[in-house]
Amino acid sequence: PAFGLFLFTIARDPLRIIILIAGAFFWLVSLLLSSLIWFIAVKSSDPRDERLQKGLLIFGVMFSVLLQEAFRFLYYKLLRKAIEGLVALSEDGCSPISIQQMAYVAGVGFGLMSGAFSMINLLADALGPGTVGIHGDSQLYFLTSAFMTMVLIFLHTFWGILFFHGCEHRHWWEITAVVVMHLTVSGLSFCNPLYVGSLVPSYLLMAAAAAWAYLLSGGSAQNLRRFLLCES
């Protein structure tokens, strides 16, 4: 599904591809910085203290989420400046891409890079040694991880729309809602290997974020009905 979004809505537009790659780069930088902080914290602590190590892991996840959202805000500011430049260079005084379209493409960029790193880690685990489930663990590890990766890609897409809309209209509660949802979904990962406890709430949040982003983008129930019935 994520590849379908890229193929049908982004791949044919060079400007959108540039925005997508830049968004992926911003997410990558946020991951690099958060990983560095977590690595320093782990190396400077006692590795035999399991309670401390678990606390550092929780801290690393929450810090990474906050850093990702900070870089999302920086990327919004950068794209806002880019729109002003595009308007100044255009002959008709209009930007070739709207801020809503930029928000969507930037969200896809964040999501695809997040999903790519998730899949890289899974593929590394799949190479061995050992077999998933050999000690009584769930054999659905790879399948559920794939579904979790997909929901994160879509959530980043919807969060990008909500976040940019909040910045554009000074609706800080929308930005706060994005941060809270991101922290919640990341925190749900600690429910694993109880995958129902992480997947079901994450997909419910995705549905809510999708409906919210659809309405903020100008969608309506009538438009949705026309789309489902293939009416013009």
PDB file of C-alpha atoms in Angstrom:
ATOM      1  CA  PRO A   1       0.000   0.000   0.000  1.00  0.00           C
ATOM      2  CA  ALA A   2       2.794   2.467   0.815  1.00  0.00           C
ATOM      3  CA  PHE A   3       4.472   1.769  -2.514  1.00  0.00           C
ATOM      4  CA  GLY A   4       1.098   2.350  -4.198  1.00  0.00           C
ATOM      5  CA  LEU A   5       0.873   5.805  -2.595  1.00  0.00           C
ATOM      6  CA  PHE A   6       4.294   6.675  -3.943  1.00  0.00           C
ATOM      7  CA  LEU A   7       3.672   5.214  -7.386  1.00  0.00           C
ATOM      8  CA  PHE A   8       0.300   6.833  -8.088  1.00  0.00           C
ATOM      9  CA  THR A   9       0.561  10.164  -6.267  1.00  0.00           C
ATOM     10  CA  ILE A  10       4.248  11.128  -6.144  1.00  0.00           C
ATOM     11  CA  ALA A  11       6.423   9.304  -8.679  1.00  0.00           C
ATOM     12  CA  ARG A  12       5.254  11.312 -11.715  1.00  0.00           C
ATOM     13  CA  ASP A  13       6.031  14.730 -10.213  1.00  0.00           C
ATOM     14  CA  PRO A  14       9.748  15.654  -9.885  1.00  0.00           C
ATOM     15  CA  LEU A  15       9.006  18.355  -7.285  1.00  0.00           C
ATOM     16  CA  ARG A  16       7.126  15.907  -5.093  1.00  0.00           C
ATOM     17  CA  ILE A  17       9.993  13.415  -5.331  1.00  0.00           C
ATOM     18  CA  ILE A  18      12.419  16.105  -4.107  1.00  0.00           C
ATOM     19  CA  ILE A  19      10.125  16.942  -1.179  1.00  0.00           C
ATOM     20  CA  LEU A  20       9.767  13.232  -0.359  1.00  0.00           C
ATOM     21  CA  ILE A  21      13.523  12.624  -0.339  1.00  0.00           C
ATOM     22  CA  ALA A  22      14.134  15.731   1.762  1.00  0.00           C
ATOM     23  CA  GLY A  23      11.489  14.597   4.259  1.00  0.00           C
ATOM     24  CA  ALA A  24      13.114  11.170   4.475  1.00  0.00           C
ATOM     25  CA  PHE A  25      16.461  12.878   5.105  1.00  0.00           C
ATOM     26  CA  PHE A  26      15.014  14.952   7.960  1.00  0.00           C
ATOM     27  CA  TRP A  27      13.643  11.804   9.602  1.00  0.00           C
ATOM     28  CA  LEU A  28      17.012  10.108   9.137  1.00  0.00           C
ATOM     29  CA  VAL A  29      18.845  12.961  10.868  1.00  0.00           C
ATOM     30  CA  SER A  30      16.416  12.816  13.799  1.00  0.00           C
ATOM     31  CA  LEU A  31      17.049   9.072  14.118  1.00  0.00           C
ATOM     32  CA  LEU A  32      20.813   9.611  14.011  1.00  0.00           C
ATOM     33  CA  LEU A  33      20.720  12.182  16.814  1.00  0.00           C
ATOM     34  CA  SER A  34      18.361  10.160  19.022  1.00  0.00           C
ATOM     35  CA  SER A  35      20.454   7.009  18.478  1.00  0.00           C
ATOM     36  CA  LEU A  36      23.578   8.903  19.475  1.00  0.00           C
ATOM     37  CA  ILE A  37      21.989  10.141  22.716  1.00  0.00           C
ATOM     38  CA  TRP A  38      20.695   6.653  23.538  1.00  0.00           C
ATOM     39  CA  PHE A  39      24.088   5.057  22.773  1.00  0.00           C
ATOM     40  CA  ILE A  40      25.884   7.488  25.078  1.00  0.00           C
ATOM     41  CA  ALA A  41      23.323   6.897  27.853  1.00  0.00           C
ATOM     42  CA  VAL A  42      23.667   3.100  27.592  1.00  0.00           C
ATOM     43  CA  LYS A  43      27.477   3.143  27.539  1.00  0.00           C
ATOM     44  CA  SER A  44      27.641   5.412  30.583  1.00  0.00           C
ATOM     45  CA  SER A  45      25.296   3.209  32.653  1.00  0.00           C
ATOM     46  CA  ASP A  46      25.590  -0.171  34.339  1.00  0.00           C
ATOM     47  CA  PRO A  47      24.705  -2.889  31.774  1.00  0.00           C
ATOM     48  CA  ARG A  48      23.884  -5.354  34.578  1.00  0.00           C
ATOM     49  CA  ASP A  49      21.065  -3.198  35.928  1.00  0.00           C
ATOM     50  CA  GLU A  50      18.093  -4.524  33.933  1.00  0.00           C
ATOM     51  CA  ARG A  51      15.644  -2.039  35.435  1.00  0.00           C
ATOM     52  CA  LEU A  52      17.885   0.873  34.483  1.00  0.00           C
ATOM     53  CA  GLN A  53      18.405  -0.474  30.956  1.00  0.00           C
ATOM     54  CA  LYS A  54      14.655  -0.824  30.445  1.00  0.00           C
ATOM     55  CA  GLY A  55      14.163   2.716  31.694  1.00  0.00           C
ATOM     56  CA  LEU A  56      16.817   3.951  29.264  1.00  0.00           C
ATOM     57  CA  LEU A  57      15.056   2.113  26.429  1.00  0.00           C
ATOM     58  CA  ILE A  58      11.760   3.816  27.272  1.00  0.00           C
ATOM     59  CA  PHE A  59      13.561   7.156  27.510  1.00  0.00           C
ATOM     60  CA  GLY A  60      15.223   6.542  24.127  1.00  0.00           C
ATOM     61  CA  VAL A  61      11.895   5.791  22.429  1.00  0.00           C
ATOM     62  CA  MET A  62      10.147   8.839  23.895  1.00  0.00           C
ATOM     63  CA  PHE A  63      13.100  11.119  23.145  1.00  0.00           C
ATOM     64  CA  SER A  64      13.207   9.824  19.561  1.00  0.00           C
ATOM     65  CA  VAL A  65       9.505  10.615  19.083  1.00  0.00           C
ATOM     66  CA  LEU A  66       9.913  14.168  20.374  1.00  0.00           C
ATOM     67  CA  LEU A  67      12.976  14.675  18.173  1.00  0.00           C
ATOM     68  CA  GLN A  68      11.110  13.402  15.100  1.00  0.00           C
ATOM     69  CA  GLU A  69       8.307  15.879  15.697  1.00  0.00           C
ATOM     70  CA  ALA A  70      10.832  18.684  16.242  1.00  0.00           C
ATOM     71  CA  PHE A  71      12.389  17.886  12.865  1.00  0.00           C
ATOM     72  CA  ARG A  72       8.922  17.728  11.310  1.00  0.00           C
ATOM     73  CA  PHE A  73       8.422  21.309  12.515  1.00  0.00           C
ATOM     74  CA  LEU A  74      11.803  22.370  11.103  1.00  0.00           C
ATOM     75  CA  TYR A  75      10.874  20.773   7.787  1.00  0.00           C
ATOM     76  CA  TYR A  76       7.575  22.680   7.780  1.00  0.00           C
ATOM     77  CA  LYS A  77       9.468  25.950   8.264  1.00  0.00           C
ATOM     78  CA  LEU A  78      11.814  25.015   5.409  1.00  0.00           C
ATOM     79  CA  LEU A  79       8.956  24.162   3.052  1.00  0.00           C
ATOM     80  CA  ARG A  80       7.192  27.408   3.970  1.00  0.00           C
ATOM     81  CA  LYS A  81      10.280  29.316   2.811  1.00  0.00           C
ATOM     82  CA  ALA A  82      10.405  27.159  -0.321  1.00  0.00           C
ATOM     83  CA  ILE A  83       6.815  28.104  -1.209  1.00  0.00           C
ATOM     84  CA  GLU A  84       7.690  31.790  -0.947  1.00  0.00           C
ATOM     85  CA  GLY A  85      10.604  31.221  -3.315  1.00  0.00           C
ATOM     86  CA  LEU A  86       8.464  29.274  -5.784  1.00  0.00           C
ATOM     87  CA  VAL A  87       5.852  32.036  -5.806  1.00  0.00           C
ATOM     88  CA  ALA A  88       8.539  34.663  -6.438  1.00  0.00           C
ATOM     89  CA  LEU A  89       9.930  32.680  -9.384  1.00  0.00           C
ATOM     90  CA  SER A  90       6.605  31.756 -10.988  1.00  0.00           C
ATOM     91  CA  GLU A  91       5.174  33.871 -13.788  1.00  0.00           C
ATOM     92  CA  ASP A  92       1.591  33.878 -12.484  1.00  0.00           C
ATOM     93  CA  GLY A  93       2.529  34.439  -8.839  1.00  0.00           C
ATOM     94  CA  CYS A  94       1.214  31.020  -7.755  1.00  0.00           C
ATOM     95  CA  SER A  95       3.080  28.095  -6.244  1.00  0.00           C
ATOM     96  CA  PRO A  96       3.087  24.886  -8.356  1.00  0.00           C
ATOM     97  CA  ILE A  97       2.342  22.901  -5.180  1.00  0.00           C
ATOM     98  CA  SER A  98       0.153  23.759  -2.193  1.00  0.00           C
ATOM     99  CA  ILE A  99       1.126  23.463   1.454  1.00  0.00           C
ATOM    100  CA  GLN A 100      -1.466  20.675   1.826  1.00  0.00           C
ATOM    101  CA  GLN A 101       0.213  18.668  -0.931  1.00  0.00           C
ATOM    102  CA  MET A 102       3.606  19.343   0.638  1.00  0.00           C
ATOM    103  CA  ALA A 103       2.296  18.096   3.987  1.00  0.00           C
ATOM    104  CA  TYR A 104       1.121  14.849   2.388  1.00  0.00           C
ATOM    105  CA  VAL A 105       4.365  14.225   0.500  1.00  0.00           C
ATOM    106  CA  ALA A 106       6.503  15.122   3.525  1.00  0.00           C
ATOM    107  CA  GLY A 107       4.464  12.705   5.659  1.00  0.00           C
ATOM    108  CA  VAL A 108       4.979   9.924   3.129  1.00  0.00           C
ATOM    109  CA  GLY A 109       8.717  10.672   3.159  1.00  0.00           C
ATOM    110  CA  PHE A 110       8.854  10.400   6.948  1.00  0.00           C
ATOM    111  CA  GLY A 111       6.811   7.200   6.850  1.00  0.00           C
ATOM    112  CA  LEU A 112       8.756   5.463   4.099  1.00  0.00           C
ATOM    113  CA  MET A 113      12.098   6.080   5.791  1.00  0.00           C
ATOM    114  CA  SER A 114      10.673   4.913   9.121  1.00  0.00           C
ATOM    115  CA  GLY A 115       9.301   1.783   7.472  1.00  0.00           C
ATOM    116  CA  ALA A 116      12.545   1.121   5.617  1.00  0.00           C
ATOM    117  CA  PHE A 117      14.539   1.099   8.844  1.00  0.00           C
ATOM    118  CA  SER A 118      11.961  -1.137  10.505  1.00  0.00           C
ATOM    119  CA  MET A 119      12.188  -3.644   7.664  1.00  0.00           C
ATOM    120  CA  ILE A 120      16.003  -3.550   7.630  1.00  0.00           C
ATOM    121  CA  ASN A 121      16.055  -4.574  11.291  1.00  0.00           C
ATOM    122  CA  LEU A 122      13.536  -7.352  10.627  1.00  0.00           C
ATOM    123  CA  LEU A 123      15.499  -8.686   7.666  1.00  0.00           C
ATOM    124  CA  ALA A 124      18.663  -8.659   9.777  1.00  0.00           C
ATOM    125  CA  ASP A 125      16.866 -10.768  12.410  1.00  0.00           C
ATOM    126  CA  ALA A 126      15.551 -13.097   9.711  1.00  0.00           C
ATOM    127  CA  LEU A 127      19.091 -13.941   8.592  1.00  0.00           C
ATOM    128  CA  GLY A 128      19.667 -15.739  11.881  1.00  0.00           C
ATOM    129  CA  PRO A 129      21.011 -17.324  13.905  1.00  0.00           C
ATOM    130  CA  GLY A 130      18.078 -19.228  15.302  1.00  0.00           C
ATOM    131  CA  THR A 131      14.443 -19.643  14.347  1.00  0.00           C
ATOM    132  CA  VAL A 132      11.571 -17.437  15.492  1.00  0.00           C
ATOM    133  CA  GLY A 133       9.317 -19.393  17.848  1.00  0.00           C
ATOM    134  CA  ILE A 134      11.845 -22.122  18.657  1.00  0.00           C
ATOM    135  CA  HIS A 135      11.679 -21.301  22.385  1.00  0.00           C
ATOM    136  CA  GLY A 136       7.909 -20.971  22.507  1.00  0.00           C
ATOM    137  CA  ASP A 137       7.762 -17.363  21.303  1.00  0.00           C
ATOM    138  CA  SER A 138       5.161 -16.227  18.795  1.00  0.00           C
ATOM    139  CA  GLN A 139       5.745 -17.393  15.248  1.00  0.00           C
ATOM    140  CA  LEU A 140       3.762 -14.393  14.000  1.00  0.00           C
ATOM    141  CA  TYR A 141       6.654 -12.030  14.769  1.00  0.00           C
ATOM    142  CA  PHE A 142       7.483 -11.156  11.163  1.00  0.00           C
ATOM    143  CA  LEU A 143       3.853 -10.926  10.039  1.00  0.00           C
ATOM    144  CA  THR A 144       2.792  -8.663  12.892  1.00  0.00           C
ATOM    145  CA  SER A 145       5.937  -6.565  12.450  1.00  0.00           C
ATOM    146  CA  ALA A 146       5.053  -6.063   8.786  1.00  0.00           C
ATOM    147  CA  PHE A 147       1.557  -4.870   9.744  1.00  0.00           C
ATOM    148  CA  MET A 148       3.057  -2.572  12.381  1.00  0.00           C
ATOM    149  CA  THR A 149       5.441  -1.122   9.810  1.00  0.00           C
ATOM    150  CA  MET A 150       2.568  -0.451   7.431  1.00  0.00           C
ATOM    151  CA  VAL A 151       0.479   1.325  10.072  1.00  0.00           C
ATOM    152  CA  LEU A 152       3.451   3.523  11.021  1.00  0.00           C
ATOM    153  CA  ILE A 153       3.944   4.581   7.389  1.00  0.00           C
ATOM    154  CA  PHE A 154       0.302   5.589   7.086  1.00  0.00           C
ATOM    155  CA  LEU A 155       0.306   7.275  10.482  1.00  0.00           C
ATOM    156  CA  HIS A 156       3.317   9.401   9.527  1.00  0.00           C
ATOM    157  CA  THR A 157       1.453  10.402   6.362  1.00  0.00           C
ATOM    158  CA  PHE A 158      -1.648  11.470   8.290  1.00  0.00           C
ATOM    159  CA  TRP A 159       0.422  13.081  11.043  1.00  0.00           C
ATOM    160  CA  GLY A 160       2.213  15.174   8.435  1.00  0.00           C
ATOM    161  CA  ILE A 161      -1.118  16.557   7.200  1.00  0.00           C
ATOM    162  CA  LEU A 162      -2.372  17.252  10.723  1.00  0.00           C
ATOM    163  CA  PHE A 163       0.921  18.767  11.886  1.00  0.00           C
ATOM    164  CA  PHE A 164       1.294  21.098   8.905  1.00  0.00           C
ATOM    165  CA  HIS A 165      -2.342  22.172   9.197  1.00  0.00           C
ATOM    166  CA  GLY A 166      -1.802  22.987  12.860  1.00  0.00           C
ATOM    167  CA  CYS A 167       1.318  25.026  12.080  1.00  0.00           C
ATOM    168  CA  GLU A 168      -0.361  26.803   9.186  1.00  0.00           C
ATOM    169  CA  HIS A 169      -3.447  27.863  11.155  1.00  0.00           C
ATOM    170  CA  ARG A 170      -1.801  28.231  14.586  1.00  0.00           C
ATOM    171  CA  HIS A 171      -3.871  25.359  15.966  1.00  0.00           C
ATOM    172  CA  TRP A 172      -1.349  24.181  18.537  1.00  0.00           C
ATOM    173  CA  TRP A 173      -3.740  21.577  19.908  1.00  0.00           C
ATOM    174  CA  GLU A 174      -3.524  19.740  16.585  1.00  0.00           C
ATOM    175  CA  ILE A 175       0.266  19.626  16.908  1.00  0.00           C
ATOM    176  CA  THR A 176      -0.109  18.416  20.491  1.00  0.00           C
ATOM    177  CA  ALA A 177      -2.521  15.700  19.339  1.00  0.00           C
ATOM    178  CA  VAL A 178       0.029  14.471  16.783  1.00  0.00           C
ATOM    179  CA  VAL A 179       2.769  14.288  19.427  1.00  0.00           C
ATOM    180  CA  VAL A 180       0.466  12.466  21.870  1.00  0.00           C
ATOM    181  CA  MET A 181      -0.616   9.943  19.213  1.00  0.00           C
ATOM    182  CA  HIS A 182       3.009   9.355  18.204  1.00  0.00           C
ATOM    183  CA  LEU A 183       4.033   8.779  21.829  1.00  0.00           C
ATOM    184  CA  THR A 184       1.057   6.460  22.342  1.00  0.00           C
ATOM    185  CA  VAL A 185       1.797   4.289  19.305  1.00  0.00           C
ATOM    186  CA  SER A 186       5.478   4.077  20.219  1.00  0.00           C
ATOM    187  CA  GLY A 187       4.596   3.214  23.811  1.00  0.00           C
ATOM    188  CA  LEU A 188       2.247   0.452  22.636  1.00  0.00           C
ATOM    189  CA  SER A 189       5.247  -1.379  21.205  1.00  0.00           C
ATOM    190  CA  PHE A 190       6.214  -2.251  24.788  1.00  0.00           C
ATOM    191  CA  CYS A 191       3.100  -4.453  24.915  1.00  0.00           C
ATOM    192  CA  ASN A 192       4.809  -6.938  22.599  1.00  0.00           C
ATOM    193  CA  PRO A 193       4.855  -9.926  22.347  1.00  0.00           C
ATOM    194  CA  LEU A 194       1.176  -9.311  23.164  1.00  0.00           C
ATOM    195  CA  TYR A 195       0.658  -8.188  19.579  1.00  0.00           C
ATOM    196  CA  VAL A 196      -3.092  -7.658  19.938  1.00  0.00           C
ATOM    197  CA  GLY A 197      -2.362  -5.031  22.567  1.00  0.00           C
ATOM    198  CA  SER A 198      -0.210  -3.025  20.146  1.00  0.00           C
ATOM    199  CA  LEU A 199      -1.709  -3.666  16.704  1.00  0.00           C
ATOM    200  CA  VAL A 200      -5.411  -3.136  17.435  1.00  0.00           C
ATOM    201  CA  PRO A 201      -5.061   0.261  19.207  1.00  0.00           C
ATOM    202  CA  SER A 202      -2.551   1.392  16.569  1.00  0.00           C
ATOM    203  CA  TYR A 203      -4.961   0.626  13.729  1.00  0.00           C
ATOM    204  CA  LEU A 204      -7.796   2.346  15.572  1.00  0.00           C
ATOM    205  CA  LEU A 205      -5.614   5.436  15.968  1.00  0.00           C
ATOM    206  CA  MET A 206      -4.714   5.203  12.286  1.00  0.00           C
ATOM    207  CA  ALA A 207      -8.395   5.168  11.315  1.00  0.00           C
ATOM    208  CA  ALA A 208      -9.081   8.200  13.507  1.00  0.00           C
ATOM    209  CA  ALA A 209      -6.047  10.076  12.133  1.00  0.00           C
ATOM    210  CA  ALA A 210      -7.064   9.180   8.561  1.00  0.00           C
ATOM    211  CA  ALA A 211     -10.586  10.543   9.029  1.00  0.00           C
ATOM    212  CA  TRP A 212      -9.246  13.689  10.680  1.00  0.00           C
ATOM    213  CA  ALA A 213      -6.673  14.295   7.936  1.00  0.00           C
ATOM    214  CA  TYR A 214      -9.321  13.665   5.265  1.00  0.00           C
ATOM    215  CA  LEU A 215     -11.613  16.314   6.738  1.00  0.00           C
ATOM    216  CA  LEU A 216      -8.799  18.841   7.143  1.00  0.00           C
ATOM    217  CA  SER A 217      -7.814  18.301   3.506  1.00  0.00           C
ATOM    218  CA  GLY A 218     -11.270  19.354   2.344  1.00  0.00           C
ATOM    219  CA  GLY A 219     -12.892  15.934   2.144  1.00  0.00           C
ATOM    220  CA  SER A 220     -16.531  15.280   2.905  1.00  0.00           C
ATOM    221  CA  ALA A 221     -18.912  12.352   3.220  1.00  0.00           C
ATOM    222  CA  GLN A 222     -20.422  13.255  -0.158  1.00  0.00           C
ATOM    223  CA  ASN A 223     -17.039  13.173  -1.888  1.00  0.00           C
ATOM    224  CA  LEU A 224     -16.267   9.819  -0.264  1.00  0.00           C
ATOM    225  CA  ARG A 225     -19.571   8.389  -1.443  1.00  0.00           C
ATOM    226  CA  ARG A 226     -18.940   9.615  -4.999  1.00  0.00           C
ATOM    227  CA  PHE A 227     -15.478   8.042  -4.932  1.00  0.00           C
ATOM    228  CA  LEU A 228     -16.774   4.671  -3.712  1.00  0.00           C
ATOM    229  CA  LEU A 229     -19.572   4.707  -6.313  1.00  0.00           C
ATOM    230  CA  CYS A 230     -17.187   5.943  -9.063  1.00  0.00           C
ATOM    231  CA  GLU A 231     -19.382   8.963  -9.735  1.00  0.00           C
ATOM    232  CA  SER A 232     -18.013  12.130 -11.334  1.00  0.00           C
TER     233      SER A 232
END
